CSV table of C-alpha atoms in Angstrom, one decimal:
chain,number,residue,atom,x,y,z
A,1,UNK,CA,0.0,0.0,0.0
A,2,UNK,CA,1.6,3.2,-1.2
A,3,UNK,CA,2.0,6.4,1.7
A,4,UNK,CA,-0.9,8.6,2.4
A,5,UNK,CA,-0.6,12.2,0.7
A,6,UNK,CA,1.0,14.3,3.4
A,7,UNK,CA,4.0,11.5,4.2
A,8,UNK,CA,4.6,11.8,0.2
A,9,UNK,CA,7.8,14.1,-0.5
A,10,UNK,CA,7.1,16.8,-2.3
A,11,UNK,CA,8.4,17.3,-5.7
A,12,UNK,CA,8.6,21.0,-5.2
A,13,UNK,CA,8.4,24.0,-2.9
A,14,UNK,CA,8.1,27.2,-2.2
A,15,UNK,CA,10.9,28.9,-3.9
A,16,UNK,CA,9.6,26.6,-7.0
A,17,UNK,CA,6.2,28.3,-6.4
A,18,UNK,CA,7.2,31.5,-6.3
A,19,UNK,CA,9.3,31.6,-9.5
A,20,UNK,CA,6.8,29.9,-11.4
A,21,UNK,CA,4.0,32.4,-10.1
A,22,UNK,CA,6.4,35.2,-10.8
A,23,UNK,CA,7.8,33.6,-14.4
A,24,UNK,CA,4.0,33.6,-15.4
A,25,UNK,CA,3.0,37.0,-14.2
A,26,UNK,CA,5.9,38.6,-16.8
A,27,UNK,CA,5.5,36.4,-19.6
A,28,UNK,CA,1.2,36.7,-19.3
A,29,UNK,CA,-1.2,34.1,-19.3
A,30,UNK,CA,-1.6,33.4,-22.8
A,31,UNK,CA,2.3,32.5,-23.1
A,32,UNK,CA,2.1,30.7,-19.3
A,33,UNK,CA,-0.2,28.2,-20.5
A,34,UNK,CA,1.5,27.7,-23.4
A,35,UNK,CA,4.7,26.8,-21.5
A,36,UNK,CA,2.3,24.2,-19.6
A,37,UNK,CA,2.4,21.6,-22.5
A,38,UNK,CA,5.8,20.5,-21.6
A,39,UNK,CA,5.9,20.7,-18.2
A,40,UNK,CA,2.6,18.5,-18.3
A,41,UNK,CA,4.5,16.2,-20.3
A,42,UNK,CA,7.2,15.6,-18.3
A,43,UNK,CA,5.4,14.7,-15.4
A,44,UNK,CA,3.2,12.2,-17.1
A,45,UNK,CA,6.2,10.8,-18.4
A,46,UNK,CA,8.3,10.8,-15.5
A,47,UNK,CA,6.2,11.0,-12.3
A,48,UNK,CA,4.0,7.6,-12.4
A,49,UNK,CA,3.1,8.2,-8.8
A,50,UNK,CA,0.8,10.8,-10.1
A,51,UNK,CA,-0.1,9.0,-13.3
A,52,UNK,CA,-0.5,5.7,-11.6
A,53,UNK,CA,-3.4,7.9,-9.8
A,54,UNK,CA,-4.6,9.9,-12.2
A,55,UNK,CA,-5.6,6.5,-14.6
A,56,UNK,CA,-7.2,4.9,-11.3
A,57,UNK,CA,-9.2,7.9,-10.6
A,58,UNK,CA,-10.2,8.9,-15.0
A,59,UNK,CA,-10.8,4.7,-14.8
A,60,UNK,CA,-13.2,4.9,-12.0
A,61,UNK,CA,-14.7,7.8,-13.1
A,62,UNK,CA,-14.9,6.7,-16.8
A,63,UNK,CA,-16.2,2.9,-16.1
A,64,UNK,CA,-13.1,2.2,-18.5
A,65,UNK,CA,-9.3,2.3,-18.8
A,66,UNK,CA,-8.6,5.8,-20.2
A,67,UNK,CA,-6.4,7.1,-22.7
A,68,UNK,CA,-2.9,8.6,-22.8
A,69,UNK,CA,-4.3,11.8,-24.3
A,70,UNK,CA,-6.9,11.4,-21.3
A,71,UNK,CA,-4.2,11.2,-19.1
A,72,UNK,CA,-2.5,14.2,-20.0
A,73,UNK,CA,-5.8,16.4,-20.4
A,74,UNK,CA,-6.1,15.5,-16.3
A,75,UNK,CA,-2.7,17.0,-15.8
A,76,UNK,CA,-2.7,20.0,-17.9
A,77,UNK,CA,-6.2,20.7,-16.1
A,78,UNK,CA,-4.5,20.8,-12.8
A,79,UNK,CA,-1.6,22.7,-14.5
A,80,UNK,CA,-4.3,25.4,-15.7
A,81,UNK,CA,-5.6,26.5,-12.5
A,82,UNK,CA,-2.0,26.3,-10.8
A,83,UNK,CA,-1.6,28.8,-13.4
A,84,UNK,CA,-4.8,30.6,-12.6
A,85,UNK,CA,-4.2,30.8,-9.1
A,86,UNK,CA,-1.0,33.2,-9.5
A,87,UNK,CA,-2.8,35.8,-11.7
A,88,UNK,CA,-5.4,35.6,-9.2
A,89,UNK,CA,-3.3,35.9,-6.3
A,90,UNK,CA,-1.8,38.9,-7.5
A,91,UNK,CA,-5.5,40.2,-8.0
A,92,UNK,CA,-5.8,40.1,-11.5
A,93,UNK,CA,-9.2,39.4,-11.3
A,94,UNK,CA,-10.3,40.5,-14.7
A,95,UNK,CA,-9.1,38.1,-16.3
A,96,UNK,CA,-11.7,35.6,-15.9
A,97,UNK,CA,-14.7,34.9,-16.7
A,98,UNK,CA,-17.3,33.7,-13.6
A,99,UNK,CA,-20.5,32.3,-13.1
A,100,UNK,CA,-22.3,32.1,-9.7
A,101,UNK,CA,-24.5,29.2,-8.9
A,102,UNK,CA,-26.8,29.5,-5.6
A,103,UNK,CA,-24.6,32.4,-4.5
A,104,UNK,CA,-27.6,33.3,-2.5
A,105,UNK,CA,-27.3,31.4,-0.1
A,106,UNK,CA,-23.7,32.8,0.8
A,107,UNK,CA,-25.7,36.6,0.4
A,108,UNK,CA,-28.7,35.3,2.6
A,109,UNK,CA,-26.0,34.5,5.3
A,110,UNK,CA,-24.0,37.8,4.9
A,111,UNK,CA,-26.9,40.0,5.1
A,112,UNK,CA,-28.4,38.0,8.5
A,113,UNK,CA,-24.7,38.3,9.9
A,114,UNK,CA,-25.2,34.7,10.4
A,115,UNK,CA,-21.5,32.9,9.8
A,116,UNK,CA,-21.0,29.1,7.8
A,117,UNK,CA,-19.0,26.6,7.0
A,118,UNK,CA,-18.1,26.5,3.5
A,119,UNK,CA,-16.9,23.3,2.6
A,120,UNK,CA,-15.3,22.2,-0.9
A,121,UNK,CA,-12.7,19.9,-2.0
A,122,UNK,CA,-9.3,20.3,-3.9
A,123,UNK,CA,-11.4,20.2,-7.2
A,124,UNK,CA,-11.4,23.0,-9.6
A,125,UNK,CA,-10.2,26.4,-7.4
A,126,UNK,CA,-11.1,27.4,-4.3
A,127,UNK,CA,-8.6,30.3,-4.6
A,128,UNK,CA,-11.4,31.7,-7.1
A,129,UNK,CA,-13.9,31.3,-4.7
A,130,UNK,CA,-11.9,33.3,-1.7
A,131,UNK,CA,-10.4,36.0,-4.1
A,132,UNK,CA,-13.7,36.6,-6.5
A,133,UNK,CA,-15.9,36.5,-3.2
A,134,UNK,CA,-14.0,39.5,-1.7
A,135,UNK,CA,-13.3,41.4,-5.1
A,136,UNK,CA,-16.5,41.9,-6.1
A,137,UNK,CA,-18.9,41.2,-2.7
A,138,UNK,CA,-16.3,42.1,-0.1
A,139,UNK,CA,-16.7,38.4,1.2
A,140,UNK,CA,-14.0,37.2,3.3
A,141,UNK,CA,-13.6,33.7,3.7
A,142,UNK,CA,-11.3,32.7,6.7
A,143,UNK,CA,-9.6,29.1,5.7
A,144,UNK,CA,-9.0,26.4,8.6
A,145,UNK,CA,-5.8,24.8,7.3
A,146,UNK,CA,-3.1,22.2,8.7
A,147,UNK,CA,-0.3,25.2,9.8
A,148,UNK,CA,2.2,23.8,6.8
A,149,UNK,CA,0.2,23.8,4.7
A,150,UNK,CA,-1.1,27.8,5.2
A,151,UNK,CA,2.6,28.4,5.9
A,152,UNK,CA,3.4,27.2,2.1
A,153,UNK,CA,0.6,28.8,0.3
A,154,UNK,CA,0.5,32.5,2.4
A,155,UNK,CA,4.4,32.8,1.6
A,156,UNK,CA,3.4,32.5,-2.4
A,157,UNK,CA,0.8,35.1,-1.6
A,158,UNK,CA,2.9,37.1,0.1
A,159,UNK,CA,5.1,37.1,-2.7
A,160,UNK,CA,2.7,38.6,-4.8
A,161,UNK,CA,1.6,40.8,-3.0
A,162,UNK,CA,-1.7,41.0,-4.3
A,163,UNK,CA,-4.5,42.9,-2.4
A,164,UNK,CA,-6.1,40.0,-1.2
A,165,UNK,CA,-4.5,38.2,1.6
A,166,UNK,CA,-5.8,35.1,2.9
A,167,UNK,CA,-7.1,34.6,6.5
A,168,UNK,CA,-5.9,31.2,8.2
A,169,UNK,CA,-6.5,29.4,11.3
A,170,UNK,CA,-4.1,26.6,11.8
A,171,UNK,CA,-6.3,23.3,12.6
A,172,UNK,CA,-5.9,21.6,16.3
A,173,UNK,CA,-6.4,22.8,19.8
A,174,UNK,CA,-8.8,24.6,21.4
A,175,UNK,CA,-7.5,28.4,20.6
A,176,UNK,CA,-8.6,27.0,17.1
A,177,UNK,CA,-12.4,26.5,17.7
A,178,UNK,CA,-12.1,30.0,19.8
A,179,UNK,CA,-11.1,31.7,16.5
A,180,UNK,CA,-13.5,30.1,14.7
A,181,UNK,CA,-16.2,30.5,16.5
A,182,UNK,CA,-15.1,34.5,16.9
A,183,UNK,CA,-15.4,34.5,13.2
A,184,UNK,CA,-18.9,33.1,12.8
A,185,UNK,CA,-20.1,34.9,15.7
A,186,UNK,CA,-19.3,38.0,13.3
A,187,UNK,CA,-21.4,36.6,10.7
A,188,UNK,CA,-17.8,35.6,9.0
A,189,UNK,CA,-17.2,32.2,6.7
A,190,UNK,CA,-15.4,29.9,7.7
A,191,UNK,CA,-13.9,27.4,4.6
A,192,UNK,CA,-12.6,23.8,4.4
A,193,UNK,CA,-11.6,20.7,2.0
A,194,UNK,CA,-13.5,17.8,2.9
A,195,UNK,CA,-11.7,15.2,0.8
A,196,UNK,CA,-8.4,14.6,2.7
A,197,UNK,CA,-7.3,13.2,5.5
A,198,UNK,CA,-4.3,14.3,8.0
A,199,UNK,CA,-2.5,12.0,10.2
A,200,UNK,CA,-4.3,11.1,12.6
A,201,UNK,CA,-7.6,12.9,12.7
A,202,UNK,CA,-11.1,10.9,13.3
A,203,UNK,CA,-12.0,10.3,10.2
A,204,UNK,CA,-15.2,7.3,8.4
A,205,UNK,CA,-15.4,5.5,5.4
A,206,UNK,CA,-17.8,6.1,2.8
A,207,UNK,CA,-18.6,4.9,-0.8
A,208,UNK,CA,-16.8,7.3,-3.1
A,209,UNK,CA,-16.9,6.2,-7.2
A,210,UNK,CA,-17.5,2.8,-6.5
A,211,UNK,CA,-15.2,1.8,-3.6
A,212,UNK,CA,-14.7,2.7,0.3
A,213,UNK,CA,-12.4,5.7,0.8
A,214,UNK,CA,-11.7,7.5,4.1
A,215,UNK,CA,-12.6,10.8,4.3
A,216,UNK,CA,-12.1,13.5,7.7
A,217,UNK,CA,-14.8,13.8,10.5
A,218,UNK,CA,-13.9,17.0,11.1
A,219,UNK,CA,-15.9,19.6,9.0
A,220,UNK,CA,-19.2,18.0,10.2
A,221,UNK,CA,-17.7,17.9,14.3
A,222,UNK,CA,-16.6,21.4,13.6
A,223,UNK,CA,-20.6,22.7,12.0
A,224,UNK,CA,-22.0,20.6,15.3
A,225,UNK,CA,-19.7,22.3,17.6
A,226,UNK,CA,-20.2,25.8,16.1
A,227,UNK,CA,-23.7,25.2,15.1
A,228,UNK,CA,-23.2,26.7,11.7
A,229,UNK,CA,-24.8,25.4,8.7
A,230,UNK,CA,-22.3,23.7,6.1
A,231,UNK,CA,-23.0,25.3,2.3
A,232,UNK,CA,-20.7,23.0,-0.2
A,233,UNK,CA,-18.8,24.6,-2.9
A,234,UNK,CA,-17.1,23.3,-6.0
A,235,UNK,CA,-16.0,25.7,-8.8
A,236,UNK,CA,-15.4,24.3,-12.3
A,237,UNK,CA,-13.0,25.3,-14.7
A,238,UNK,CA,-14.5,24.9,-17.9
A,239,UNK,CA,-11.4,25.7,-20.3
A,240,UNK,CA,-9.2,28.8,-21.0
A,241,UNK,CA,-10.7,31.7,-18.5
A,242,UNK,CA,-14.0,30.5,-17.8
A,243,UNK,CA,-15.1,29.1,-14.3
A,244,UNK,CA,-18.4,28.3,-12.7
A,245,UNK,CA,-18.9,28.5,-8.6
A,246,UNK,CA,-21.7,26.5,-7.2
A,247,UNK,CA,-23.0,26.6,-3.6
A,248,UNK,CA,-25.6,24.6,-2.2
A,249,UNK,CA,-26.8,24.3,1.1
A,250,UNK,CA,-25.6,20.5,2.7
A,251,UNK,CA,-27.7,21.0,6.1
A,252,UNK,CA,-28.8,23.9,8.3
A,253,UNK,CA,-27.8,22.3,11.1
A,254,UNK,CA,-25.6,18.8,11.3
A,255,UNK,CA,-27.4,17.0,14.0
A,256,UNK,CA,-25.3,14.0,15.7
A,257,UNK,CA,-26.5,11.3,18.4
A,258,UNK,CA,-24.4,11.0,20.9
A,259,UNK,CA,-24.6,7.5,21.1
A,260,UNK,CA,-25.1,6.9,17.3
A,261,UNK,CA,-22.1,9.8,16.6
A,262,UNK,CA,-19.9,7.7,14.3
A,263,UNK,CA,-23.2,6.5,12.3
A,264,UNK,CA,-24.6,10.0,12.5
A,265,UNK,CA,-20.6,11.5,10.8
A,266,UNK,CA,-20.8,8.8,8.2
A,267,UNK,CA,-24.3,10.1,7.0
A,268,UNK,CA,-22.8,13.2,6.2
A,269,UNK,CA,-19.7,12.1,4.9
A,270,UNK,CA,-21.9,10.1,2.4
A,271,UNK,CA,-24.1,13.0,1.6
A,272,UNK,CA,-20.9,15.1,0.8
A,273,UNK,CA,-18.9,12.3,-0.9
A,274,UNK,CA,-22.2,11.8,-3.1
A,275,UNK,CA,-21.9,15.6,-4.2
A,276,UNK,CA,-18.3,15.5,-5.0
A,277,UNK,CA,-19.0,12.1,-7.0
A,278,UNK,CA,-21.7,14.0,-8.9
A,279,UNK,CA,-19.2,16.9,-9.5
A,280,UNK,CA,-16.2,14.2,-10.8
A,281,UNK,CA,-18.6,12.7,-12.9
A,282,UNK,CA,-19.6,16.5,-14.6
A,283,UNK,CA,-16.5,17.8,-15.0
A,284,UNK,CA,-13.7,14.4,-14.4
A,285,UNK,CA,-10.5,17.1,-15.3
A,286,UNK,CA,-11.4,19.5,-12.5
A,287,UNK,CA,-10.2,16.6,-9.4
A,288,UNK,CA,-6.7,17.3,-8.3
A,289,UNK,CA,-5.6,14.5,-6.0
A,290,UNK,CA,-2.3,12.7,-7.4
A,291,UNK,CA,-1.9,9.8,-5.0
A,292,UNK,CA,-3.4,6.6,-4.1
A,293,UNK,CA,-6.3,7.4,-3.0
A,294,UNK,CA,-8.3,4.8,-2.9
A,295,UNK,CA,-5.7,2.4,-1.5
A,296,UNK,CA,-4.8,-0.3,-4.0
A,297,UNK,CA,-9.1,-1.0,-3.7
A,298,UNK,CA,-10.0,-2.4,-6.9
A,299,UNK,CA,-12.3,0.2,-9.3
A,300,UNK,CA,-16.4,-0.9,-9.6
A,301,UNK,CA,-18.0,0.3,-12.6
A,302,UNK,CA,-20.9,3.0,-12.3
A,303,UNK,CA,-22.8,4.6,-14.8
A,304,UNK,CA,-21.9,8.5,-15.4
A,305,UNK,CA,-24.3,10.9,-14.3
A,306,UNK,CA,-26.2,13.3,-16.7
A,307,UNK,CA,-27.0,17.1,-16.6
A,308,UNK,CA,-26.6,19.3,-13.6
């Protein structure tokens, strides 16, 4: 059984991040993604820890074996927003085009000065999400991250200096949940990922694309403990400059039995999973998570949803 993400050495870092965000910034967007080709070549080529996962995930998602050119498209997808996320970053926000799907629900909430948890996975960009929602709505959303991570990412923004910095609270401990619950009690938005899991956090199992995968307890522990409702979010990148944000409410209130808790967590586990299933199978490019994630489980076949 291969490592779980986080124990997986990185094949770069931040000083990689930075001249690649600053590289793409002088050259311009058109040129950046143009320069994406071989980059995204090389690493199908030479990284089959990635590809390895990125054919288990396209095959799952697919119902078949997919193709090289498959393959690729997955990677240059990821690429793409990477690419995104420096322009936006730096707050060149007009350079992309943006849809809103039940953004009302995040205005209801703002207007009512009643706080949320707004939870999403590492599918399409939540960067877009943080940055648009405070460009053009003045809506901060403060992130609760594992500390290295936040490090990692707010020394890239940093480096850009762009006007939008992003608010983290480090995961773990009680001054945490006091921080977090300061923000909501503001009326403030609070964001997560749902669809990884770090060390050893409680965490349940759930049907995800045909097989079990593990997925953290703690977005639902934190809405119970903060009594906040949890509004999922995934934002698609269609191609080029064009993205579409979509928010829909999970639950008002996640209600957990004391005795029944771990019965009551894998409900909404399998509510969320089921979401970011229907998402995979809409837009497969748009899910960025290069390692084995399902565990050596062997695929299962399921038909591909249709429509939105």
């Amino acid at each position: 059984m291969s490592k779980h993400w986080w124990q997986q050495r990185e094949r770069g870092n931040v000083l990689a991040m930075k001249l690649i965000s600053h590289v793409s910034l002088r050259l311009g967007r058109r040129t950046g993604r143009a320069l994406l080709y071989p980059i995204c070549l090389y690493f199908v080529l030479f990284a089959p820890v990635g590809r390895r996962a990125s054919r288990d995930y396209l095959r799952r998602v697919f119902g078949r074996a997919p193709t090289w050119r498959e393959v690729f498209a997955h990677h240059y997808s990821f690429a793409s927003v990477l690419l995104d996320r420096a322009f936006l970053l730096a707050g060149r926000c007009e350079l992309f085009a943006v849809e809103r799907e039940g953004a009302e629900l995040i205005f209801e909430r703002m207007q009512r000065a009643r706080g949320c948890l707004l939870l999403g996975a590492h599918y399409g960009s939540f960067d877009l999400t943080r940055v648009m929602g405070a460009h053009r709505y003045g809506h901060e959303v403060t992130m609760l991250m594992y500390q290295e991570n936040a490090k990692k990412l707010n020394a890239v923004i940093a480096s850009l200096r762009g006007p939008y910095p992003m608010k983290t609270i480090p995961i773990g401990g009680i001054e945490a949940m006091l921080r977090a619950q300061e923000c909501v009690d503001a009326g403030g938005i609070i964001g997560m990922l749902g669809d990884r899991v770090f060390a050893s956090e409680k965490t349940v199992t759930v049907p995800f694309l045909g097989a079990p995968v593990t997925l953290p307890a703690g977005p639902f522990l934190i809405a119970k403990a903060l009594k906040i409702p949890i509004v999922l979010f995934f934002v698609v990148h269609k191609g080029n400059n064009e993205y579409v944000e979509h928010f829909e409410l999970l639950t008002e209130e996640v209600d957990l039995d004391r005795r029944h808790q771990q019965r009551d967590l894998e409900k909404w586990a399998r509510a969320y999973a089921a979401r970011l299933e229907y998402f995979c199978r809409l837009a497969p490019y748009n899910w960025f998570n290069f390692y084995d994630y399902w565990h050596d489980r062997a695929p299962t076949s399921a038909p591909a949803a249709k429509g939105l």
